[in-house]
Amino acid sequence: MKVAQVLALIWIVIPTFAEAQSDSKQPEYFNQKVADSNPLRNEQARELDEYIKLMAADRSRFQKLFQPDYSSPAAFAKSAEPLRAAFCASIGYPPPGKRPDKPATYTKIGEDSIGVYYRAMFPILPGVHSEGIFIVPKSAKGKTPLIISMHGGGGSPEVALFNGGANYHDMVRGAVKRGFLVYAPQHLFRADEFPKDIRRQIDDRMRLIGTSITAVEIAKITYAIDELIKRPDVDASRIGMVGLSYGGYYAQVTPAVDPRIKVSVSSCYFGVQEGRYAKDELSVPSDFRFQDRITLFNDADLVALICPRAHQIQAGSRDNASHRETGKQLAPRAAKFYEKLNLNNRFEHVVFEGGHEFNDAAAWAFVEKHL
């Protein structure tokens, strides 16, 4: 073999031998302490936390979706339709399922000096009724305005109506005394034969079928209105709604969905969830945590879906600060929708002397003025 060939062979063998020697010193598998990467996970959490805050403060999506036309009240209402459609989609309204082809029923349960009381039942979804108390004032003659009176969390039409009405005061009978028909529906907050968190459980399961308890309970009002306006004694052009606390929530979201409600009073609710969100989003009850609740559908912006119809917000001066202070900050933003249409008298933010209660004097003066 020539010298050149021998040298070439040596140059080929030496790197192979060296690599073999190097490989023998490497571990079988690369390893590292898991804790060494903990800072990366912490950074990931910080990034997502800041992202949520950034998106919550971003108004660009809302401004793109809602471009108000202040040329007239009718033009404004039309310009709000994309926002209304987005809100309905967010909560899953209308709820899925064919509406039953069954008549409403009214069963008389009592009578007094001011009215006749009925247990009303309205089939609204497969196997589901809107149920509540319907009251016909004895002073009613011909077509009569209708008031929806919505109880609060843990309550019922009976709590709001009987034995003095507790902190609801005259939220139900006050309408009857003024000659209005009243429907006071029952919403789900507790049921003796079910777990204490039955509302949350039902809402969680409803989301799995494309709706929510908010959407279904709005339907328990709006679908009932569909039936009530068939009555010869109901004036379909004069419908109002009042509610306290959780009922105040529904007295805001229901007229936001249903333009037939011409005047509404939301008591001891406005701004509560925004205040809680600022401190801890997950302290907000789950049924208030629907998609885009903060970015597109906060309380001030939802008033755009009520305007130009009349809307009053109430808060008690001695109620918990969470039921008043954030609402005071948000109210001017809601008022601007009316101000730009020169309809200032159709929006009121009232802080009354009292606690977590319905203020009859302010509410009924406002309702009578605008209904």
Coordinates of C-alpha atoms in Angstrom, one line a residue:
M1 CA 0.0 0.0 0.0
K2 CA 1.3 3.4 -0.9
V3 CA 2.1 5.9 1.9
A4 CA -0.6 8.3 0.6
Q5 CA -3.2 5.6 0.9
V6 CA -2.1 4.7 4.4
L7 CA -2.3 8.3 5.5
A8 CA -5.8 8.7 4.0
L9 CA -7.0 5.6 5.9
I10 CA -5.6 7.0 9.2
W11 CA -7.5 10.3 8.7
I12 CA -10.7 8.3 8.2
V13 CA -10.3 6.1 11.3
I14 CA -9.1 8.7 13.8
P15 CA -12.3 10.9 13.8
T16 CA -14.4 7.7 14.1
F17 CA -12.4 6.6 17.1
A18 CA -12.6 10.0 18.6
E19 CA -16.3 10.1 18.2
A20 CA -16.6 6.7 19.9
Q21 CA -14.6 8.0 22.8
S22 CA -16.8 11.1 23.1
D23 CA -20.0 9.2 22.9
S24 CA -19.0 7.0 25.7
K25 CA -18.8 10.0 28.0
Q26 CA -22.4 11.3 27.3
P27 CA -25.4 10.3 29.4
E28 CA -27.9 8.0 28.0
Y29 CA -30.6 10.8 28.2
F30 CA -30.4 14.5 28.6
N31 CA -31.9 15.6 31.9
Q32 CA -32.6 18.7 33.8
K33 CA -34.3 19.8 37.1
V34 CA -38.0 20.5 36.5
A35 CA -37.8 23.4 38.9
D36 CA -35.3 25.1 36.6
S37 CA -38.1 25.9 34.2
N38 CA -40.6 27.2 36.9
P39 CA -39.8 30.9 36.0
L40 CA -41.1 30.2 32.5
R41 CA -44.4 29.0 33.8
N42 CA -44.6 32.0 36.1
E43 CA -44.0 34.3 33.2
Q44 CA -46.7 32.5 31.2
A45 CA -49.2 33.1 33.9
R46 CA -48.2 36.8 34.2
E47 CA -48.5 37.2 30.4
L48 CA -52.0 35.7 30.3
D49 CA -53.1 37.8 33.3
E50 CA -51.9 41.0 31.6
Y51 CA -53.5 39.9 28.3
I52 CA -56.9 39.6 30.0
K53 CA -56.6 43.0 31.6
L54 CA -55.5 44.5 28.2
M55 CA -58.4 43.0 26.4
A56 CA -60.9 44.0 29.1
A57 CA -59.8 47.7 28.7
D58 CA -59.8 47.6 24.9
R59 CA -62.8 49.4 23.5
S60 CA -62.0 48.9 19.8
R61 CA -64.2 45.8 19.4
F62 CA -67.2 47.6 20.9
Q63 CA -66.6 50.7 18.8
K64 CA -66.4 48.5 15.6
L65 CA -69.6 46.6 16.5
F66 CA -71.7 49.6 17.7
Q67 CA -71.6 52.8 15.6
P68 CA -74.4 54.9 17.0
D69 CA -76.5 57.1 14.7
Y70 CA -77.8 60.1 16.7
S71 CA -79.7 61.7 13.8
S72 CA -83.0 60.5 15.4
P73 CA -84.3 58.1 18.1
A74 CA -85.4 55.6 15.4
A75 CA -82.0 55.8 13.6
F76 CA -80.2 55.2 16.9
A77 CA -82.3 52.2 17.7
K78 CA -81.6 50.8 14.3
S79 CA -77.9 51.3 14.7
A80 CA -77.9 49.4 17.9
E81 CA -79.3 46.2 16.3
P82 CA -75.8 44.6 15.6
L83 CA -75.0 45.1 19.3
R84 CA -78.3 43.5 20.3
A85 CA -77.8 40.5 18.0
A86 CA -74.3 40.0 19.4
F87 CA -75.7 40.2 23.0
C88 CA -78.4 37.6 22.2
A89 CA -75.7 35.3 20.6
S90 CA -73.5 35.7 23.7
I91 CA -76.2 34.5 26.1
G92 CA -77.8 32.0 23.8
Y93 CA -81.1 33.8 23.2
P94 CA -83.5 32.6 22.0
P95 CA -83.1 29.2 23.8
P96 CA -83.2 26.2 21.5
G97 CA -86.3 24.0 21.3
K98 CA -89.7 24.3 19.7
R99 CA -92.2 26.4 21.7
P100 CA -95.2 24.3 22.8
D101 CA -98.5 24.9 21.1
K102 CA -100.4 25.0 24.3
P103 CA -102.5 27.8 25.7
A104 CA -101.7 29.9 28.7
T105 CA -103.7 29.2 31.9
Y106 CA -104.9 31.6 34.6
T107 CA -106.1 30.0 37.9
K108 CA -107.7 32.4 40.4
I109 CA -106.0 32.2 43.8
G110 CA -107.4 35.3 45.6
E111 CA -109.0 38.6 45.6
D112 CA -108.8 41.8 47.7
S113 CA -110.0 45.4 47.6
I114 CA -107.6 46.4 44.7
G115 CA -107.3 43.4 42.5
V116 CA -107.9 39.8 41.5
Y117 CA -104.9 37.4 41.7
Y118 CA -104.2 34.5 39.4
R119 CA -101.5 31.8 39.1
A120 CA -100.4 32.1 35.5
M121 CA -98.7 29.4 33.5
F122 CA -97.2 30.0 30.1
P123 CA -95.6 27.0 28.2
I124 CA -92.4 28.4 26.7
L125 CA -90.0 25.6 25.8
P126 CA -90.3 21.8 25.7
G127 CA -91.5 20.8 29.2
V128 CA -90.7 24.3 30.5
H129 CA -93.2 26.9 31.8
S130 CA -93.0 30.5 32.8
E131 CA -94.9 30.6 36.0
G132 CA -95.9 33.5 38.3
I133 CA -98.6 35.7 39.7
F134 CA -100.8 37.7 37.4
I135 CA -102.9 40.5 38.9
V136 CA -105.8 42.4 37.4
P137 CA -106.6 45.7 39.1
K138 CA -110.3 46.2 39.9
S139 CA -109.9 49.8 38.6
A140 CA -108.9 48.6 35.1
K141 CA -111.2 49.4 32.2
G142 CA -110.5 48.4 28.6
K143 CA -106.9 48.2 27.4
T144 CA -104.6 48.5 30.4
P145 CA -100.8 48.9 30.7
L146 CA -98.8 45.9 31.8
I147 CA -95.9 45.8 34.3
I148 CA -93.5 43.0 34.7
S149 CA -92.3 42.9 38.4
M150 CA -89.2 40.8 38.9
H151 CA -88.1 39.6 42.3
G152 CA -84.4 39.3 43.3
G153 CA -82.0 36.5 44.2
G154 CA -83.4 33.9 46.6
G155 CA -86.8 35.5 46.4
S156 CA -90.1 34.8 44.7
P157 CA -93.3 36.6 43.6
E158 CA -94.8 35.7 46.9
V159 CA -92.0 37.2 49.0
A160 CA -92.2 40.4 47.0
L161 CA -96.0 40.6 47.3
F162 CA -97.3 39.2 50.6
N163 CA -96.8 40.2 54.2
G164 CA -95.6 43.7 53.4
G165 CA -93.3 42.7 50.5
A166 CA -90.1 42.8 52.6
N167 CA -87.5 45.1 51.0
Y168 CA -89.5 45.0 47.8
H169 CA -92.1 47.2 49.5
D170 CA -94.8 48.1 46.9
M171 CA -92.9 46.8 43.8
V172 CA -95.8 44.5 42.9
R173 CA -98.9 46.0 44.5
G174 CA -97.8 49.5 43.7
A175 CA -98.5 48.8 40.0
V176 CA -101.9 47.4 40.8
K177 CA -102.8 50.5 43.0
R178 CA -102.0 52.6 40.0
G179 CA -104.3 50.7 37.7
F180 CA -101.6 48.6 35.9
L181 CA -101.9 44.9 35.2
V182 CA -99.0 43.0 36.7
Y183 CA -97.1 39.8 35.9
A184 CA -94.6 38.7 38.6
P185 CA -92.7 35.7 37.3
Q186 CA -90.8 33.1 39.3
H187 CA -87.1 32.6 38.5
L188 CA -84.9 29.7 39.7
F189 CA -82.8 30.5 42.8
R190 CA -83.6 27.7 45.2
A191 CA -85.7 24.5 45.2
D192 CA -86.2 22.5 48.4
E193 CA -85.6 19.1 46.7
F194 CA -82.4 20.1 44.9
P195 CA -78.9 21.2 45.9
K196 CA -78.3 24.7 47.2
D197 CA -76.3 25.5 44.0
I198 CA -79.0 24.3 41.7
R199 CA -79.0 27.6 39.8
R200 CA -75.3 27.3 39.0
Q201 CA -75.6 23.7 38.1
I202 CA -78.5 24.4 35.7
D203 CA -76.7 27.3 34.1
D204 CA -73.5 25.2 33.6
R205 CA -75.6 22.5 31.9
M206 CA -77.5 25.0 29.8
R207 CA -74.2 26.3 28.4
L208 CA -73.5 22.8 27.1
I209 CA -76.7 22.9 25.0
G210 CA -76.0 26.4 23.6
T211 CA -78.0 28.6 25.9
S212 CA -77.8 30.0 29.5
I213 CA -80.1 30.5 32.5
T214 CA -80.0 34.2 31.7
A215 CA -81.4 33.5 28.2
V216 CA -84.1 31.1 29.4
E217 CA -85.2 33.5 32.2
I218 CA -85.4 36.4 29.7
A219 CA -87.5 34.0 27.6
K220 CA -89.7 33.3 30.6
I221 CA -90.5 37.0 30.5
T222 CA -90.6 37.8 26.8
Y223 CA -92.5 34.6 25.8
A224 CA -95.0 35.3 28.6
I225 CA -95.4 38.8 27.1
D226 CA -96.2 37.1 23.7
E227 CA -99.2 35.4 25.4
L228 CA -100.2 38.3 27.7
I229 CA -100.7 40.7 24.8
K230 CA -103.2 38.3 23.3
R231 CA -105.5 39.2 26.2
P232 CA -108.2 41.8 25.4
D233 CA -107.4 43.8 28.6
V234 CA -103.6 44.2 27.9
D235 CA -102.4 47.3 26.0
A236 CA -99.4 45.9 24.0
S237 CA -98.1 49.4 23.4
R238 CA -97.7 50.2 27.1
I239 CA -95.4 47.6 28.8
G240 CA -93.0 48.4 31.6
M241 CA -90.7 46.4 33.9
V242 CA -89.3 46.9 37.4
G243 CA -86.9 44.7 39.4
L244 CA -84.8 44.7 42.5
S245 CA -81.3 43.3 42.9
Y246 CA -81.2 40.2 40.7
G247 CA -84.5 41.5 39.4
G248 CA -82.7 44.7 38.6
Y249 CA -80.4 42.7 36.5
Y250 CA -83.3 41.3 34.5
A251 CA -84.9 44.8 34.4
Q252 CA -81.8 45.8 32.4
V253 CA -81.1 42.8 30.2
T254 CA -84.8 42.0 29.3
P255 CA -85.6 45.4 27.8
A256 CA -82.2 45.3 26.1
V257 CA -83.5 42.2 24.3
D258 CA -87.2 43.1 23.9
P259 CA -88.0 46.6 22.6
R260 CA -91.7 46.2 23.5
I261 CA -90.7 47.1 27.1
K262 CA -91.1 50.9 26.9
V263 CA -90.0 51.9 30.4
S264 CA -87.8 50.0 33.0
V265 CA -86.6 50.5 36.5
S266 CA -83.4 48.6 37.6
S267 CA -83.0 48.9 41.4
C268 CA -79.8 48.0 43.3
Y269 CA -78.0 46.3 40.5
F270 CA -76.3 48.6 38.1
G271 CA -72.5 48.5 38.1
V272 CA -72.2 45.7 40.7
Q273 CA -70.6 43.2 38.4
E274 CA -68.1 45.8 37.0
G275 CA -67.0 46.6 40.5
R276 CA -66.6 42.9 41.4
Y277 CA -64.7 42.3 38.1
A278 CA -62.2 45.0 38.9
K279 CA -61.3 43.2 42.2
D280 CA -61.8 39.5 41.3
E281 CA -63.5 38.3 38.1
L282 CA -64.4 35.0 39.5
S283 CA -66.3 36.5 42.5
V284 CA -69.0 37.3 40.0
P285 CA -71.8 34.7 39.9
S286 CA -71.4 32.3 37.0
D287 CA -74.6 33.4 35.3
F288 CA -73.2 36.9 35.0
R289 CA -70.1 35.6 33.3
F290 CA -71.3 35.2 29.8
Q291 CA -69.1 35.7 26.8
D292 CA -67.8 39.3 26.3
R293 CA -69.6 40.4 29.5
I294 CA -67.0 43.0 30.2
T295 CA -65.7 43.8 26.7
L296 CA -69.0 44.4 24.9
F297 CA -71.8 44.1 27.3
N298 CA -71.0 45.9 30.5
D299 CA -73.9 47.7 32.2
A300 CA -73.3 51.1 30.8
D301 CA -73.1 49.8 27.2
L302 CA -76.2 47.6 27.6
V303 CA -78.2 50.8 28.2
A304 CA -77.6 51.6 24.5
L305 CA -79.9 48.6 23.8
I306 CA -82.6 50.3 25.9
C307 CA -82.3 53.8 24.6
P308 CA -84.3 55.7 23.4
R309 CA -86.9 54.0 25.7
A310 CA -87.0 55.2 29.3
H311 CA -84.7 53.7 31.9
Q312 CA -84.2 54.5 35.6
I313 CA -81.4 53.1 37.7
Q314 CA -81.7 53.1 41.5
A315 CA -79.2 52.7 44.3
G316 CA -79.5 53.0 48.0
S317 CA -77.3 55.4 49.9
R318 CA -77.0 52.9 52.8
D319 CA -76.7 49.8 50.6
N320 CA -73.3 48.0 50.3
A321 CA -70.9 50.3 48.4
S322 CA -70.5 47.6 45.7
H323 CA -74.2 48.1 44.8
R324 CA -73.7 51.9 44.4
E325 CA -70.3 53.3 43.8
T326 CA -69.3 51.7 40.5
G327 CA -72.8 52.5 39.2
K328 CA -72.2 56.1 40.0
Q329 CA -69.1 56.0 37.8
L330 CA -70.8 54.3 34.9
A331 CA -74.1 56.2 34.9
P332 CA -72.8 59.3 33.1
R333 CA -71.6 57.1 30.2
A334 CA -75.0 55.5 30.0
A335 CA -76.7 58.9 30.2
K336 CA -74.7 60.2 27.1
F337 CA -76.8 58.0 24.8
Y338 CA -79.9 60.0 25.8
E339 CA -78.2 63.3 26.0
K340 CA -77.0 63.1 22.4
L341 CA -80.6 62.5 21.3
N342 CA -81.9 65.3 23.5
L343 CA -83.9 62.8 25.5
N344 CA -82.3 63.6 28.9
N345 CA -85.6 63.1 30.8
R346 CA -85.8 59.4 29.7
F347 CA -82.8 58.4 31.8
E348 CA -82.4 58.7 35.5
H349 CA -79.8 57.6 38.0
V350 CA -81.3 57.9 41.4
V351 CA -79.4 57.5 44.7
F352 CA -82.1 57.4 47.3
E353 CA -82.0 57.5 51.1
G354 CA -82.2 53.8 51.9
G355 CA -80.6 50.4 51.8
H356 CA -80.9 47.4 49.5
E357 CA -84.6 48.0 48.7
F358 CA -87.0 49.1 46.0
N359 CA -87.7 52.9 46.1
D360 CA -91.4 53.2 45.2
A361 CA -91.6 57.0 45.1
A362 CA -88.9 57.4 42.4
A363 CA -89.9 54.3 40.4
W364 CA -93.6 54.8 40.1
A365 CA -93.3 58.5 39.3
F366 CA -90.9 57.6 36.5
V367 CA -93.1 54.7 35.2
E368 CA -96.3 56.9 35.2
K369 CA -94.4 59.7 33.4
H370 CA -93.2 57.4 30.5
L371 CA -95.8 54.8 30.2

